[in-house]
């Protein structure tokens, strides 16, 4: 998933960036409200993390502006105070969930996953399409009830494709919404990764869960099982 | 206009001045009229006397049969003139005071005709009365004579002047005296206000800590409210100080633990978990103490917050946060159910209690808000009930809630929200009770607040 992170405390910001990338997320990090607004307008995000105590443009203003301009990606607010007045203000301005600092990274990741799931229209914790079942809470995959071990990137790629099932997703879109350190070296490496993913989830080539559409991209059909 | 004293002074001065001016003018006018009426009556009487004393001759002249009982007609400086005109308009008789010349303008009257006039004859202002009369002649044909009486207006004028001097002099004197008296009364009347201002200054200087003294009813609304405010603000600062003391103490403990363990630590892995735990503990304490200290508890001069509105806000927020649980919220609030205090405090209380309900409930949460009339108090009390269909309340949490005062520092996450709400509710003289509902088996939290004057 592509995450917009708006946090002014530099150590916390770089820590979160690193952790999120380690989970296969593509991250755009802003250090103040104005930069956050600029990023929010420029790129397509799956979810945003906004700290409420921001310089230049306060978090709540940023959220309100983004919402009024039609940006619908879910927003999670980080608040230092536990006060309900702040939480309610943030949620009223357009946020979807909150986390009180300090927090455990796992908690943050779980909430982000839940928000992205909800936004894609999935209210359950598990995505099941055909014989492939994704547990979004535990971040695990089962093929025909057999658990499959994937890297963080591979899991996120599969999740992205499944959340947007039946939609053609270009290579560019995939590279924009996901992250792996190898991307910096070679942007065509996505083909290699998708190949690797296919081999892991469909070693015998029976299910054909990921279609390649020449020149256009990849698609996870709602009815996989060979064409 | 910014001065009460000035306002009253100007108004009173204006009113008194206008009142006395009007009175003066009315007295003046009345006196003048009475003088004129007297003059008219006099002239008429004198004319009658002339008629009685006169007797016409056959040649048209007039003869005075006897002495005119009005000596003024005879003396030259009397200012009173008489004249009689014959039927043909010629002067038949002139009073000796006229000095041989006609003083009164010549107008021939018809029988029974009267004429009043004021005119100036030879620089003498006169008021004249002409009357047409006739006597019975042996020949039988009536002849009309004009009887005229005139008075020098200067006498009347001088009398009026004298009166005026007296009148206005007296009025001015009385007005002045009255203004002085009213200034004194104002000073005396505004004395309680001056006293209140002095007392306020004493409070500012730290000599006193409340407005003592017996203030008049009109000032009572201000002074009572002020005293209430002072008391609450003082309690608030005391609470802040205590909370900061408590906070410092409760932060030092986990920090001390960390320090000790760090010096002791043999394995990094253990240290990680320990540090994590202590951080959580520190964070919770900071939240708890600061949120407690921030509770205002002020009812003085606070408006009434509509509970329905705030409840809706909190429910909307929680619906987002717990979207996956798809909780059914029911809100049943009296439209006049109001909280007399800080809106943020109500948000905090409802937020905590409802959040707790969301965590524990299965599917349903019901919120009820009732306005409870408090006899003898102007503004009604309030009762809010929050019921969920969860497993009910834990006995340990219930015990913790029942503990009063600062000793109830919840160390673990459970119940911290409810304890916070209880503390804020207590600030307002209210009560928070948590119980297990007999019908649903879930938790029922009741918040009750007293009414206010």
XYZ file of C-alpha atoms in Angstrom:
680
model
C 0.000 0.000 0.000
C 1.068 3.584 -0.596
C 1.197 5.541 2.627
C 1.296 9.308 3.150
C 3.110 9.987 6.406
C 2.902 13.503 7.865
C 4.962 13.726 11.053
C 7.171 16.580 12.182
C 9.316 14.750 14.756
C 12.278 13.632 12.584
C 13.261 10.510 14.528
C 9.725 9.200 14.705
C 9.209 9.998 11.028
C 12.310 8.140 9.814
C 11.541 5.220 12.150
C 8.018 4.873 10.757
C 9.239 5.238 7.163
C 11.708 2.437 7.658
C 9.226 0.148 9.379
C 6.530 0.738 6.766
C 8.923 0.045 3.899
C 10.008 -3.104 5.640
C 6.381 -4.158 5.405
C 6.377 -3.598 1.656
C 4.571 -0.265 1.763
C 5.533 2.648 -0.481
C 5.937 5.721 1.735
C 5.894 9.455 1.015
C 6.969 11.279 4.171
C 6.221 14.949 4.822
C 7.599 16.946 7.740
C 4.918 19.624 7.982
C 1.295 20.281 7.056
C 2.000 22.191 3.843
C 4.290 19.496 2.468
C 1.706 16.907 3.502
C -0.996 18.765 1.566
C 1.209 18.982 -1.491
C 1.927 15.241 -1.452
C -1.702 14.429 -0.737
C -2.743 16.319 -3.838
C 0.010 14.978 -6.093
C -0.058 11.211 -5.606
C -2.640 8.463 -5.259
C -2.486 7.102 -1.709
C -4.081 4.087 -0.149
C -3.938 5.494 3.371
C -2.498 8.463 5.274
C -1.015 8.902 8.760
C -1.334 12.473 10.021
C 0.113 13.763 13.271
C -2.139 16.406 14.794
C 0.514 18.762 16.145
C 2.079 19.945 12.886
C 3.909 23.163 12.018
C 2.844 25.413 9.133
C -0.546 23.808 8.611
C -2.279 22.089 11.550
C -3.222 18.425 11.069
C -6.945 19.050 11.330
C -6.798 21.779 8.654
C -4.817 19.448 6.395
C -7.432 16.716 6.753
C -10.294 19.097 6.176
C -8.666 20.518 3.050
C -7.894 17.102 1.588
C -11.458 15.946 2.164
C -12.966 19.084 0.698
C -10.863 18.532 -2.435
C -12.327 15.068 -2.859
C -9.486 12.868 -1.616
C -11.111 9.798 -0.185
C -8.221 7.681 1.092
C -8.596 6.726 4.767
C -6.716 8.834 7.311
C -5.390 7.764 10.684
C -4.514 10.536 13.146
C -1.715 10.424 15.695
C -2.435 12.351 18.862
C -0.213 13.020 21.859
C -3.090 13.981 24.114
C -5.587 11.330 24.950
C -8.331 13.957 25.095
C -11.603 13.122 23.443
C -12.000 16.696 22.283
C -9.022 16.204 19.952
C -10.099 12.764 18.806
C -13.627 13.907 18.015
C -12.352 17.020 16.204
C -10.024 14.948 14.060
C -12.694 12.386 13.213
C -15.232 15.121 12.459
C -12.736 16.809 10.130
C -12.566 13.609 8.070
C -10.207 11.156 9.748
C -11.233 7.524 10.086
C -9.282 6.281 13.089
C -6.855 7.509 15.749
C -3.835 6.299 17.663
C -2.483 7.830 20.843
C 1.288 8.320 21.083
C 3.345 6.452 22.039
C 2.142 3.345 20.251
C 3.402 -0.040 19.157
C 4.218 -0.258 15.470
C 2.226 -3.503 15.197
C -0.874 -1.671 16.380
C -0.336 1.014 13.739
C 0.146 -1.582 10.989
C -2.964 -3.495 12.044
C -5.075 -0.341 11.936
C -3.679 0.718 8.575
C -4.485 -2.699 7.148
C -8.000 -2.517 8.534
C -8.521 0.932 7.020
C -7.266 -0.120 3.578
C -9.440 -3.226 3.687
C -12.489 -1.197 4.637
C -11.824 1.340 1.911
C -11.648 -1.427 -0.695
C -15.065 -2.564 0.462
C -13.990 -5.576 2.473
C -15.428 -5.480 5.969
C -14.131 -8.883 7.050
C -10.640 -9.612 8.191
C -10.161 -12.237 5.516
C -10.240 -11.896 1.752
C -11.185 -15.096 -0.001
C -11.259 -15.229 -3.761
C -11.466 -18.675 -5.315
C -9.116 -20.929 -3.469
C -6.866 -18.165 -2.203
C -7.487 -16.829 1.269
C -5.741 -13.763 2.674
C -5.808 -13.094 6.416
C -5.411 -9.350 6.520
C -5.118 -9.235 10.292
C -2.332 -11.796 10.562
C -0.958 -10.943 7.128
C -0.849 -14.585 6.053
C -1.931 -16.483 2.936
C -3.553 -19.902 2.565
C -3.969 -21.630 -0.769
C -6.580 -24.416 -0.571
C -6.106 -24.309 3.200
C -2.366 -24.798 2.832
C -0.408 -21.918 4.385
C 2.091 -20.270 2.051
C 5.098 -18.301 3.224
C 5.566 -14.965 1.447
C 7.913 -12.052 1.932
C 6.384 -8.827 3.115
C 6.557 -7.396 -0.367
C 5.023 -10.477 -1.971
C 2.172 -10.444 0.533
C 1.472 -6.752 -0.048
C 1.553 -7.214 -3.828
C -0.934 -10.081 -3.637
C -3.118 -8.130 -1.238
C -3.129 -5.104 -3.534
C -4.086 -7.200 -6.538
C -6.829 -8.974 -4.599
C -8.231 -5.797 -3.062
C -8.576 -4.413 -6.555
C -9.686 -7.701 -8.057
C -10.828 -7.638 -11.677
C -9.047 -4.352 -12.248
C -6.035 -4.069 -14.520
C -3.113 -2.746 -12.560
C -0.160 -1.391 -14.522
C 3.414 -2.051 -13.535
C 3.789 1.619 -12.772
C 0.829 1.538 -10.400
C 2.251 -1.480 -8.627
C 5.673 0.102 -8.224
C 4.041 3.294 -6.951
C 1.964 1.541 -4.333
C 4.503 -0.974 -3.118
C 8.076 -0.822 -2.043
C 11.120 -2.972 -2.110
C 14.704 -1.787 -1.829
C 15.470 -3.431 -5.172
C 13.147 -0.999 -6.924
C 15.768 1.651 -6.479
C 18.144 -0.410 -8.565
C 15.905 -1.528 -11.365
C 12.287 -0.559 -11.947
C 11.622 -3.562 -14.149
C 12.372 -5.871 -11.319
C 8.624 -6.001 -10.621
C 8.259 -8.638 -13.321
C 10.730 -10.816 -11.503
C 8.859 -10.375 -8.241
C 5.466 -11.173 -9.748
C 7.039 -14.252 -11.328
C 8.378 -15.316 -7.951
C 4.973 -14.698 -6.357
C 3.223 -16.789 -8.988
C 5.587 -19.672 -8.432
C 4.935 -19.591 -4.712
C 1.151 -19.473 -4.769
C 0.566 -21.527 -7.904
C 3.536 -23.878 -8.287
C 1.696 -26.268 -10.612
C 0.178 -23.538 -12.755
C -3.371 -24.796 -12.127
C -4.979 -21.754 -10.577
C -3.540 -18.925 -12.712
C -4.459 -16.309 -10.093
C -2.486 -13.495 -11.661
C -3.062 -12.679 -15.291
C -0.527 -10.779 -17.337
C -2.070 -8.485 -19.908
C 0.671 -7.687 -22.380
C 1.498 -3.978 -22.414
C -1.154 -3.156 -19.823
C -0.398 -4.821 -16.527
C -1.600 -7.494 -14.155
C -4.997 -8.566 -12.951
C -6.373 -10.808 -10.280
C -9.658 -12.109 -11.655
C -12.606 -12.681 -9.348
C -12.900 -16.171 -10.781
C -9.413 -17.571 -11.005
C -8.893 -21.131 -12.060
C -7.528 -20.984 -15.519
C -8.951 -19.323 -18.627
C -21.325 56.642 28.346
C -19.013 54.772 30.634
C -19.706 56.200 34.045
C -22.725 55.162 36.057
C -22.389 58.308 38.154
C -22.138 60.529 35.101
C -25.077 58.834 33.465
C -27.316 59.352 36.494
C -26.050 62.914 37.054
C -26.688 64.063 33.545
C -30.102 62.474 33.434
C -31.170 63.921 36.775
C -29.805 67.385 36.009
C -31.643 67.455 32.715
C -34.874 66.248 34.233
C -34.740 68.644 37.197
C -33.846 71.583 34.979
C -36.583 70.849 32.493
C -39.079 70.314 35.305
C -38.272 73.598 36.956
C -38.181 75.455 33.649
C -41.637 74.186 32.791
C -42.911 75.004 36.276
C -41.428 78.479 36.022
C -42.993 79.126 32.663
C -46.358 77.911 33.813
C -46.294 80.081 36.927
C -45.195 83.032 34.853
C -47.929 82.544 32.322
C -50.594 82.013 34.989
C -49.612 85.162 36.827
C -49.511 87.201 33.670
C -52.978 85.988 32.748
C -54.335 86.775 36.161
C -52.900 90.259 35.959
C -54.539 90.786 32.606
C -57.871 89.415 33.768
C -57.760 91.728 36.766
C -57.015 94.601 34.440
C -59.964 93.740 32.236
C -62.312 93.451 35.175
C -61.048 96.732 36.539
C -61.597 98.528 33.282
C -65.095 97.114 33.018
C -65.914 98.163 36.567
C -64.551 101.615 35.930
C -66.588 101.892 32.776
C -69.674 100.908 34.759
C -68.888 103.521 37.365
C -68.556 106.152 34.643
C -71.912 105.171 33.170
C -73.543 105.416 36.570
C -72.085 108.831 37.208
C -72.812 110.280 33.798
C -75.936 111.897 32.446
C -76.334 113.058 28.894
C -77.442 116.476 27.934
C -79.864 117.137 25.158
C -77.119 118.681 23.055
C -75.217 115.515 23.042
C -72.839 116.378 25.744
C -72.307 114.676 29.005
C -72.657 115.920 32.489
C -71.338 114.276 35.498
C -73.984 114.282 38.128
C -71.810 113.353 40.991
C -68.214 112.726 41.837
C -66.847 109.673 40.105
C -65.993 107.330 42.863
C -62.693 106.626 41.109
C -60.136 109.196 42.247
C -57.649 107.972 39.675
C -59.624 109.638 36.901
C -58.880 112.965 38.568
C -55.167 112.696 39.246
C -52.889 113.438 36.335
C -50.249 110.753 37.020
C -52.654 107.963 37.719
C -52.236 106.295 34.404
C -55.979 105.772 34.244
C -57.914 107.602 31.567
C -61.573 107.899 30.830
C -63.424 109.357 27.879
C -66.951 109.470 26.582
C -67.802 109.989 22.951
C -71.107 111.450 21.915
C -73.531 110.031 19.383
C -71.868 111.906 16.615
C -68.408 110.696 17.571
C -67.191 113.857 19.191
C -65.483 113.826 22.491
C -68.086 114.585 25.085
C -65.982 114.160 28.218
C -62.400 113.554 29.096
C -61.155 112.544 32.506
C -59.014 115.137 34.262
C -56.108 112.673 34.219
C -56.014 112.933 30.468
C -54.672 116.449 30.759
C -57.007 117.766 28.118
C -55.783 115.527 25.293
C -57.366 112.354 24.062
C -55.333 109.497 25.404
C -57.600 106.807 24.158
C -58.005 106.172 20.458
C -61.345 107.204 19.119
C -63.643 104.384 18.136
C -67.405 104.873 17.994
C -69.218 101.833 19.224
C -72.647 100.659 18.346
C -75.113 99.912 21.085
C -73.927 97.047 23.237
C -70.716 96.618 21.325
C -67.557 96.066 23.314
C -63.971 96.478 22.178
C -60.700 95.600 23.854
C -57.449 96.899 22.560
C -53.854 97.407 23.362
C -52.173 100.254 21.551
C -49.586 102.910 21.963
C -50.729 106.516 22.111
C -47.942 109.110 22.245
C -45.375 106.593 23.424
C -47.677 105.391 26.185
C -48.747 101.775 25.950
C -52.396 101.516 26.868
C -54.994 98.865 27.403
C -58.400 100.196 26.483
C -61.983 99.148 26.835
C -64.720 100.712 24.732
C -68.413 100.145 25.298
C -71.382 101.447 23.407
C -74.259 102.548 25.679
C -77.421 104.595 25.375
C -79.722 106.455 27.743
C -83.479 106.895 27.381
C -84.321 110.350 26.145
C -87.647 112.080 26.564
C -87.717 112.432 22.775
C -87.552 108.671 22.571
C -84.774 108.113 20.017
C -81.865 106.263 21.460
C -78.463 107.936 21.178
C -75.377 105.822 21.399
C -72.485 107.013 23.460
C -69.095 105.324 23.597
C -67.615 104.931 27.077
C -63.852 104.285 26.997
C -61.499 103.486 29.822
C -57.785 103.052 29.378
C -54.941 102.035 31.688
C -51.242 102.566 31.297
C -49.767 99.162 30.685
C -46.516 100.089 32.280
C -47.909 99.477 35.728
C -48.872 95.976 34.797
C -45.538 95.486 33.113
C -43.605 96.545 36.157
C -45.646 94.247 38.387
C -44.942 91.365 36.036
C -41.239 92.189 36.086
C -41.105 92.192 39.851
C -42.885 88.867 39.984
C -40.586 87.406 37.415
C -37.493 88.458 39.271
C -38.832 86.848 42.388
C -40.017 83.693 40.650
C -36.905 82.923 38.670
C -34.631 83.833 41.471
C -36.420 81.481 43.811
C -36.593 78.699 41.225
C -32.928 78.937 40.405
C -32.106 78.802 44.059
C -34.289 75.756 44.618
C -32.938 74.027 41.502
C -29.405 74.560 42.628
C -30.165 73.294 46.095
C -31.907 70.261 44.623
C -28.961 69.485 42.351
C -26.610 69.619 45.293
C -28.874 67.292 47.261
C -29.141 64.855 44.357
C -25.363 64.813 43.984
C -25.129 63.810 47.624
C -27.826 61.172 47.195
C -25.990 59.726 44.200
C -22.832 59.442 46.188
C -24.682 57.740 48.979
C -26.630 55.506 46.583
C -23.583 54.306 44.706
C -21.653 53.655 47.863
C -22.147 49.854 47.731
C -20.655 49.831 44.259
C -17.629 51.770 45.501
C -17.335 49.319 48.350
C -17.434 46.376 45.927
C -14.698 48.018 43.836
C -12.562 48.489 46.953
C -13.091 44.863 47.949
C -12.079 43.727 44.458
C -8.883 45.722 44.743
C -8.244 44.057 48.089
C -8.627 40.667 46.374
C -6.219 41.704 43.643
C -3.706 42.738 46.263
C -4.081 39.418 47.946
C -5.456 40.882 51.168
C -8.758 39.066 50.820
C -9.862 36.020 48.917
C -13.544 36.686 48.410
C -16.017 39.559 48.285
C -17.270 39.749 51.822
C -19.935 42.099 52.978
C -23.556 42.735 52.577
C -24.217 43.916 49.086
C -27.560 45.206 47.880
C -29.753 42.892 45.849
C -28.827 44.422 42.508
C -25.121 43.809 43.016
C -25.636 40.359 44.490
C -25.860 38.672 41.073
C -22.414 40.019 40.220
C -20.748 39.468 43.578
C -22.112 35.977 44.150
C -21.047 34.861 40.690
C -17.652 36.421 41.170
C -17.191 34.631 44.465
C -18.224 31.367 42.834
C -15.727 31.909 40.034
C -12.956 32.767 42.466
C -13.626 29.628 44.478
C -13.668 27.338 41.458
C -10.562 28.866 39.953
C -8.749 28.485 43.226
C -9.852 24.862 43.501
C -8.733 24.352 39.945
C -5.238 25.668 40.586
C -4.999 23.581 43.713
C -6.002 20.542 41.736
C -3.460 21.335 39.039
C -0.739 21.621 41.614
C -1.739 18.325 43.194
C -1.967 16.623 39.819
C 1.466 17.826 38.847
C 2.823 16.586 42.155
C 1.137 13.232 41.622
C 2.396 13.135 38.046
C 5.960 13.860 39.036
C 5.767 11.125 41.634
C 4.185 8.578 39.334
C 6.664 9.312 36.545
C 9.664 9.008 38.780
C 8.720 5.496 39.778
C 8.881 3.857 36.317
C 11.978 5.900 35.521
C 13.600 4.621 38.680
C 12.673 1.081 37.692
C 14.246 1.614 34.272
C 17.436 2.999 35.736
C 17.743 0.131 38.187
C 17.092 -2.490 35.531
C 19.506 -0.902 33.091
C 22.218 -1.103 35.631
C 21.219 -4.673 36.261
C 20.519 -5.759 32.701
C 22.236 -8.850 31.474
C 20.183 -9.439 28.356
C 19.162 -6.849 25.829
C 16.047 -8.807 24.973
C 14.607 -8.473 28.471
C 15.503 -4.817 28.545
C 13.431 -4.186 25.425
C 10.297 -5.589 26.975
C 10.895 -3.835 30.256
C 11.500 -0.484 28.620
C 8.377 -0.979 26.555
C 6.288 -1.699 29.636
C 7.595 1.239 31.583
C 7.013 3.526 28.646
C 3.405 2.404 28.520
C 3.076 3.028 32.218
C 4.624 6.501 31.965
C 2.371 7.371 29.079
C -0.768 6.264 30.896
C 0.102 8.286 33.963
C 0.744 11.396 31.933
C -2.587 10.993 30.166
C -4.470 10.340 33.347
C -3.029 13.159 35.434
C -3.165 15.778 32.740
C -6.679 14.930 31.700
C -7.747 15.007 35.314
C -6.103 18.352 35.912
C -7.648 19.804 32.766
C -11.173 19.086 33.959
C -12.721 22.445 34.567
C -15.612 21.678 36.873
C -16.794 25.236 36.508
C -20.530 25.831 36.624
C -20.409 29.582 37.300
C -21.382 31.648 34.304
C -21.383 28.591 32.055
C -24.133 28.097 29.562
C -25.947 24.827 29.185
C -24.617 22.307 26.681
C -27.159 20.225 24.767
C -26.374 16.630 25.633
C -27.978 15.311 22.438
C -25.532 17.237 20.246
C -22.420 16.111 22.117
C -23.631 12.521 22.317
C -24.180 12.509 18.560
C -20.654 13.796 17.971
C -19.113 11.092 20.114
C -21.271 8.360 18.576
C -20.345 9.522 15.037
C -16.653 9.409 15.968
C -16.914 5.965 17.566
C -18.858 4.615 14.589
C -15.828 5.428 12.437
C -13.299 3.972 14.830
C -15.226 0.762 15.450
C -16.578 0.506 11.880
C -15.669 -3.141 11.597
C -17.640 -4.037 14.680
C -20.732 -2.388 13.095
C -22.187 -1.420 16.468
C -25.835 -0.362 16.652
C -26.166 2.838 18.647
C -29.504 4.040 19.998
C -29.731 7.575 21.347
C -32.804 8.625 23.273
C -32.294 12.126 24.618
C -34.738 14.653 26.002
C -34.415 17.771 23.816
C -33.900 19.876 26.932
C -31.414 17.527 28.596
C -28.573 19.900 29.345
C -25.152 19.807 30.997
C -24.276 22.922 32.967
C -20.551 23.114 32.523
C -17.620 22.891 30.143
C -18.424 21.236 26.797
C -14.980 19.607 26.651
C -15.571 17.994 30.047
C -18.808 16.429 28.813
C -17.017 15.232 25.660
C -14.321 13.649 27.813
C -16.821 11.900 30.081
C -19.043 10.593 27.279
C -16.040 9.698 25.115
C -14.491 7.535 27.809
C -17.668 5.794 28.898
C -18.871 5.126 25.342
C -15.416 3.982 24.228
C -15.421 1.522 27.077
C -18.883 0.332 26.031
C -17.672 -0.110 22.438
C -14.778 -2.277 23.525
C -16.935 -4.592 25.623
C -20.234 -4.649 23.774
C -21.314 -7.332 21.361
C -23.511 -5.384 19.005
C -25.678 -2.827 20.773
C -25.219 0.281 22.838
C -28.095 2.327 24.170
C -27.716 5.903 25.397
C -30.451 7.671 27.298
C -30.355 11.282 28.485
C -33.032 12.696 30.751
C -33.607 16.165 32.125
C -34.297 15.776 35.859
C -36.052 18.712 37.540
C -34.349 19.635 40.790
C -36.817 21.233 43.190
C -35.798 24.677 44.321
C -33.253 25.084 41.552
C -33.820 27.016 38.392
C -31.914 24.724 36.010
C -32.711 21.028 35.910
C -30.344 18.240 36.751
C -29.250 15.575 34.276
C -29.161 11.800 34.121
C -27.357 9.847 31.410
C -27.527 6.055 31.120
C -25.227 4.047 28.888
C -26.045 0.384 28.451
C -24.197 -2.195 26.386
C -24.889 -5.874 25.632
C -21.466 -7.063 26.655
C -20.397 -9.314 29.523
C -21.075 -6.806 32.290
C -18.745 -5.000 34.634
C -15.758 -6.523 36.334
C -15.899 -6.532 40.133
C -12.383 -5.135 40.476
C -13.230 -2.234 38.204
C -16.346 -1.576 40.242
C -14.307 -1.500 43.442
C -11.800 0.838 41.886
C -14.535 3.187 40.807
C -16.024 3.211 44.272
C -12.744 4.414 45.750
C -12.795 8.100 46.255
C -10.148 10.652 45.720
C -6.643 10.736 44.396
C -5.754 7.315 45.717
C -7.495 5.622 42.818
C -4.669 5.652 40.271
C -5.448 2.832 37.909
C -2.163 1.256 37.005
C -3.370 -0.905 34.201
C -5.381 -0.046 31.130
C -8.685 -1.427 32.329
C -10.998 1.069 33.869
C -8.751 4.071 33.407
C -11.305 5.689 31.156
C -14.135 5.110 33.618
C -12.025 6.404 36.510
C -11.276 9.561 34.532
C -14.945 10.083 33.814
C -15.780 9.541 37.453
C -13.264 12.174 38.509
C -14.678 14.737 36.104
C -18.263 13.922 37.092
C -17.323 14.411 40.766
C -15.950 17.870 39.969
C -19.470 18.881 39.064
C -20.955 17.425 42.223
C -22.341 14.511 40.236
C -22.086 10.739 40.519
C -20.901 7.946 38.240
C -22.176 4.461 38.978
C -21.356 1.339 36.997
C -23.294 -1.859 37.395
C -24.276 -4.986 35.563
C -27.773 -4.681 34.112
C -30.096 -7.415 35.231
C -31.997 -7.560 31.922
C -29.255 -7.575 29.327
C -26.369 -8.745 31.462
C -24.274 -5.960 30.008
C -22.757 -2.964 31.758
C -24.919 -0.030 32.727
C -23.178 3.226 33.542
C -25.265 5.978 35.138
C -24.116 9.599 35.250
C -26.144 11.952 37.414
C -25.657 15.685 37.762
C -27.460 18.052 40.132
C -29.484 21.066 39.055
C -28.244 24.639 39.311
C -29.651 27.986 40.214
